[in-house]
XYZ file of C-alpha atoms in Angstrom:
275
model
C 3.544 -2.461 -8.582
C 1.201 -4.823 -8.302
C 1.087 -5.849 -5.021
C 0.947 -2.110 -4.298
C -2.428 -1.525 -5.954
C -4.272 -4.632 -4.185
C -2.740 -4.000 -0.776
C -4.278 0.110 -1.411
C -7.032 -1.418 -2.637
C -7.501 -4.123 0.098
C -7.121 -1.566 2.620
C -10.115 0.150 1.140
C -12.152 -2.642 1.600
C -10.937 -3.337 5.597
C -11.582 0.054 6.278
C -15.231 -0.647 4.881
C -15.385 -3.599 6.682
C -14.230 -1.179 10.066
C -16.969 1.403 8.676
C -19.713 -1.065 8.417
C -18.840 -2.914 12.201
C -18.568 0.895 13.987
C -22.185 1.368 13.049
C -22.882 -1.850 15.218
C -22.145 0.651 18.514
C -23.410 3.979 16.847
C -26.390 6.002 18.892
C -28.317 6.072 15.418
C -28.189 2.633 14.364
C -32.008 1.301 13.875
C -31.283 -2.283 13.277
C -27.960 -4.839 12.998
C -27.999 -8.334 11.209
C -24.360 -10.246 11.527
C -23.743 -13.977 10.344
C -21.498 -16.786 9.499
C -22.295 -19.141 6.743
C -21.071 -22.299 4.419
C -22.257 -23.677 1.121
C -21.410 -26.003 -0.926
C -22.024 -27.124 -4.654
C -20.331 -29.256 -7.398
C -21.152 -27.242 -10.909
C -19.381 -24.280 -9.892
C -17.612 -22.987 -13.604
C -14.921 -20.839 -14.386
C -13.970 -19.101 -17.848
C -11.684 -21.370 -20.235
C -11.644 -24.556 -17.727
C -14.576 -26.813 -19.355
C -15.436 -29.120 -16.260
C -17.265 -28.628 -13.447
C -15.272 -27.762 -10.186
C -16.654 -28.339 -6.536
C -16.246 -25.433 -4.602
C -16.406 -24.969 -0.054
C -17.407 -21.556 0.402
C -17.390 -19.586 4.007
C -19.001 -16.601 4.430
C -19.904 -13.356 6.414
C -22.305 -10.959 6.434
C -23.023 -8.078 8.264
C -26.032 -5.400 7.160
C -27.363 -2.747 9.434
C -29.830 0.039 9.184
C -29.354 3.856 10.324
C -30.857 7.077 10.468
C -30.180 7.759 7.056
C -29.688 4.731 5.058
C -28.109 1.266 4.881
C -24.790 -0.860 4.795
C -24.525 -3.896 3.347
C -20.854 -5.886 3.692
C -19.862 -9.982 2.301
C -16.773 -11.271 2.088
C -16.429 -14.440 0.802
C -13.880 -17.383 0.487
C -13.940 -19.869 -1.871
C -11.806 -22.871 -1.907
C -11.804 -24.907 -5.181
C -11.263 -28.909 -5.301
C -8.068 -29.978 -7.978
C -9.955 -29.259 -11.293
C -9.501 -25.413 -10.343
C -5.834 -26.292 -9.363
C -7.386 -26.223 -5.842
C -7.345 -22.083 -5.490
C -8.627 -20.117 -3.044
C -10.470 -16.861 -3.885
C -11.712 -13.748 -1.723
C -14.224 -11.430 -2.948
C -15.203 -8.789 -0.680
C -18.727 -6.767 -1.545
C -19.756 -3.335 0.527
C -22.414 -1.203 -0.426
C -24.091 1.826 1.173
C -27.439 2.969 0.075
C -28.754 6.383 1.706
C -32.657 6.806 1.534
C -32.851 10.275 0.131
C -36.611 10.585 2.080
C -34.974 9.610 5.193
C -32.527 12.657 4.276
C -34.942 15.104 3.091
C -37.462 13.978 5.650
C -39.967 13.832 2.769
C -42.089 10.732 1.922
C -40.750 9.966 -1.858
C -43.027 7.059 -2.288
C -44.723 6.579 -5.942
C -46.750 4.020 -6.808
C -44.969 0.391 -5.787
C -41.971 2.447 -5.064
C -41.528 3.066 -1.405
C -38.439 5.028 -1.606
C -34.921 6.720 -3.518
C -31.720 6.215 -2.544
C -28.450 6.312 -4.149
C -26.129 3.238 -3.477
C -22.630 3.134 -3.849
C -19.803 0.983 -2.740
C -16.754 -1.464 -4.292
C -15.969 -4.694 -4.970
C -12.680 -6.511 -4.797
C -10.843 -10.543 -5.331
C -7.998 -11.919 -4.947
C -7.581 -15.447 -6.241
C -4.270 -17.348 -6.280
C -4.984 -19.880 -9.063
C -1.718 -20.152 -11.336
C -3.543 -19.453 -14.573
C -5.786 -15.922 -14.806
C -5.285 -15.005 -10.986
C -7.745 -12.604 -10.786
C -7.248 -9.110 -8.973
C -10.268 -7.489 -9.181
C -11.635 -3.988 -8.043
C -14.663 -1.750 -9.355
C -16.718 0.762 -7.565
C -20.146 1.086 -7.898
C -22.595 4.679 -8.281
C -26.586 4.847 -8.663
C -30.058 5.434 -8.063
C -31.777 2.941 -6.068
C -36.069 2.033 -6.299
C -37.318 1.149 -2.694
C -39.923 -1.087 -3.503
C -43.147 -1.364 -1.291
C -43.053 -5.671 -0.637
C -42.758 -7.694 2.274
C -39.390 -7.852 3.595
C -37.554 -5.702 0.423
C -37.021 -5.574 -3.013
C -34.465 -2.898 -4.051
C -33.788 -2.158 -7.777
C -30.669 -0.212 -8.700
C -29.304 1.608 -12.243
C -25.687 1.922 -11.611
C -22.387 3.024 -13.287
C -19.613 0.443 -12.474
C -15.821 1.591 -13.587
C -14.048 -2.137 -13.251
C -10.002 -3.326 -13.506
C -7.940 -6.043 -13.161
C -4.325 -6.709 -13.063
C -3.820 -10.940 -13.105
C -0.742 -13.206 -13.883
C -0.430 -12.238 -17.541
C 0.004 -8.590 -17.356
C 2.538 -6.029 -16.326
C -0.460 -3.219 -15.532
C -3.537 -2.907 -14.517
C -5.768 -2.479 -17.098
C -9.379 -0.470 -16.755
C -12.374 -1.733 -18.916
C -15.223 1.038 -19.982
C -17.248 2.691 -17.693
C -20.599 0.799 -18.345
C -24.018 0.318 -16.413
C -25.459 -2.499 -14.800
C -29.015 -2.872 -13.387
C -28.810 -4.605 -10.391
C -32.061 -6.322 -8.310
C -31.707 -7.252 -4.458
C -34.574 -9.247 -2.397
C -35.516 -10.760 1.328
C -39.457 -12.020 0.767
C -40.997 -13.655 3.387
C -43.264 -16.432 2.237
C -46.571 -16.035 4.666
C -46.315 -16.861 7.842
C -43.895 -19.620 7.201
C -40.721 -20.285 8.190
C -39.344 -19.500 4.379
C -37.846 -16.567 2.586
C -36.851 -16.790 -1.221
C -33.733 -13.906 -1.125
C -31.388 -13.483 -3.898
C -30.055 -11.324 -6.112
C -30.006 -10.487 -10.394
C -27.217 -8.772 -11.881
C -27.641 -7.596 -15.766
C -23.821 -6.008 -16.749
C -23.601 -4.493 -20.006
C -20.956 -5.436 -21.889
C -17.737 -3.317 -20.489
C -15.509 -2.811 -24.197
C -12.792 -4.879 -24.621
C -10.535 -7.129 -22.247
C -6.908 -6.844 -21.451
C -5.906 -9.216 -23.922
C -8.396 -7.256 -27.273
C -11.159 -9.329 -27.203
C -14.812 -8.008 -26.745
C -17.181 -8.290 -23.687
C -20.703 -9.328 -23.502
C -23.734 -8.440 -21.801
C -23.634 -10.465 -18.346
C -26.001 -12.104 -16.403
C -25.844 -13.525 -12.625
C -28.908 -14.685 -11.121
C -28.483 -15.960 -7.651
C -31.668 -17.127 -5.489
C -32.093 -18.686 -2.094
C -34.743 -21.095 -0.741
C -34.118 -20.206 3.123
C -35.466 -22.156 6.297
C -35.473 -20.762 9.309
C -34.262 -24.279 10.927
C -33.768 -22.423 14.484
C -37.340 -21.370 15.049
C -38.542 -25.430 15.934
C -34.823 -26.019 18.013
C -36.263 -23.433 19.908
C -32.924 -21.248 18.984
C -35.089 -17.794 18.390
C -36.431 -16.518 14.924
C -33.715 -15.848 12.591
C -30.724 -17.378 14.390
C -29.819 -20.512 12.618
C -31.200 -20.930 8.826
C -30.527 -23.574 6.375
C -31.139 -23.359 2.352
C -30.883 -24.730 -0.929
C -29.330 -21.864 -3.587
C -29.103 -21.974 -7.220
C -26.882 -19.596 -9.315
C -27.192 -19.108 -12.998
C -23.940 -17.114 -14.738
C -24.240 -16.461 -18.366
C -21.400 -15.203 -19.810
C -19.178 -14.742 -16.532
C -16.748 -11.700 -16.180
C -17.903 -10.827 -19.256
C -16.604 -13.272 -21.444
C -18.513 -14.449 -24.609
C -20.823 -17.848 -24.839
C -18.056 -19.178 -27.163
C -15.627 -19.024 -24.406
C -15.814 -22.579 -22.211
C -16.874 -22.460 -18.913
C -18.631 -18.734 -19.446
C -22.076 -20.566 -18.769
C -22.412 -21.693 -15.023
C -25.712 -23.276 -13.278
C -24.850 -24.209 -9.935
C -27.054 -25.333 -7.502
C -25.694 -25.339 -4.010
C -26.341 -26.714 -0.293
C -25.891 -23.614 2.050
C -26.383 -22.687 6.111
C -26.059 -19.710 8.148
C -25.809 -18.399 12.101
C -27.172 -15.324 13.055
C -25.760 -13.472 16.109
């Protein structure tokens, strides 16, 4: 039964994947952006382990604009060193947002807002440590604020319905629907060759867990120093970019402060290639 619901589940999220690439050859597409990357830190935390785990990471990315919107699509695999029983996790991340002026072919700007949208999209893991063994999926619905900056800054209210289904139960079990506001940003600093990008997640608490215990309000803030290393190797703007990241996680997944290992602040080594 289990197996069942990630397989449906990961199919969902290669078929986004698919969705996301096709757009890549589509007549409307305005503008593509695919890369590779790595990063590495050493304070990477998880929930009940009290030290700090070292973590490789390998990533891609792929985010395109169209006629009427944008996708966004990260998949991510971590590998753990020995004090996180050396696991390997995936978490896949798609979202869609469609610019409702771009639909309506009226200007909605207000103010610092340059435009509406509604965003929605899923998220999924899989990670194969022997203790929690997370198998996470959620789906994501809201209203997203355009805002008028260099580069972009796009502010979202959504509605998240979550589950899991790891090691140490027979189901999968469904938290409360609950909202999140989440904030995504690209700003170019100047006429430099550095962006500060990122992301800041706020998750209200989602009722109680599987195993009875109540969730708290959740905070991920995750910002990026970039360097856009291939403009002086004469590679072309944007092609090759190297950064230094810092991620702050209070109470991850939900879990309370007095749970250890709910508090992360990682900073991390990270590099990227455009093509």
């Amino acid at each position: 039964m289990k197996s069942k619901a990630a397989n449906g589940f990961a199919g969902v999220a290669i078929a986004a994947l698919a969705f996301a690439s096709s757009f890549a050859h589509a007549d409307f597409l305005d503008w593509s952006d695919t890369s590779v990357g790595y990063r590495y830190g050493t304070q990477f935390r998880e929930p009940f382990n009290k030290q700090d785990i070292a973590k490789n990471v390998v990533n891609f990315t792929h985010a395109d604009g169209f006629k009427y919107g944008t996708n966004y699509l990260n998949i991510d695999v971590l590998k753990s060193d020995s004090k996180d029983s050396d696991a390997t996790e995936t978490y896949i991340v798609y979202r869609n947002t469609l610019d409702l002026g771009k639909i309506t072919g009226n200007s909605l700007a207000l103010g610092p807002v340059r435009g509406l949208g509604i965003t929605s999209g899923l998220d999924w893991n899989h990670k194969n440590d022997p203790g929690y063994a997370s198998r996470k999926q959620m789906l994501v619905l809201g209203p997203t604020f355009m805002m008028d900056v260099p580069g972009f800054l796009n502010v979202s209210v959504l509605a998240l319905w979550e589950s899991n289904e790891p090691n140490s139960i027979d189901k999968r079990y469904y938290y409360k629907t609950h909202p999140a506001l989440s904030l995504a940003w690209a700003i170019p600093l100047g006429d430099t060759n550095l962006s500060f990008e990122g992301y800041l997640n706020w998750i209200a608490p989602k009722g109680k867990d599987e195993f009875g215990v109540n969730t708290a309000t959740e905070t991920n803030f995750d910002g990026i120093l970039w360097y856009d290393a291939g403009v002086p190797l004469n590679w072309g703007k944007n092609k090759f970019r190297v950064g230094l990241e810092y991620q702050y996680w209070r109470n991850k997944f939900g879990n309370p402060s007095s749970v250890p290992g709910s508090l992360a602040k990682t900073p991390q080594i990270r590099a990227e290639y455009h093509f």
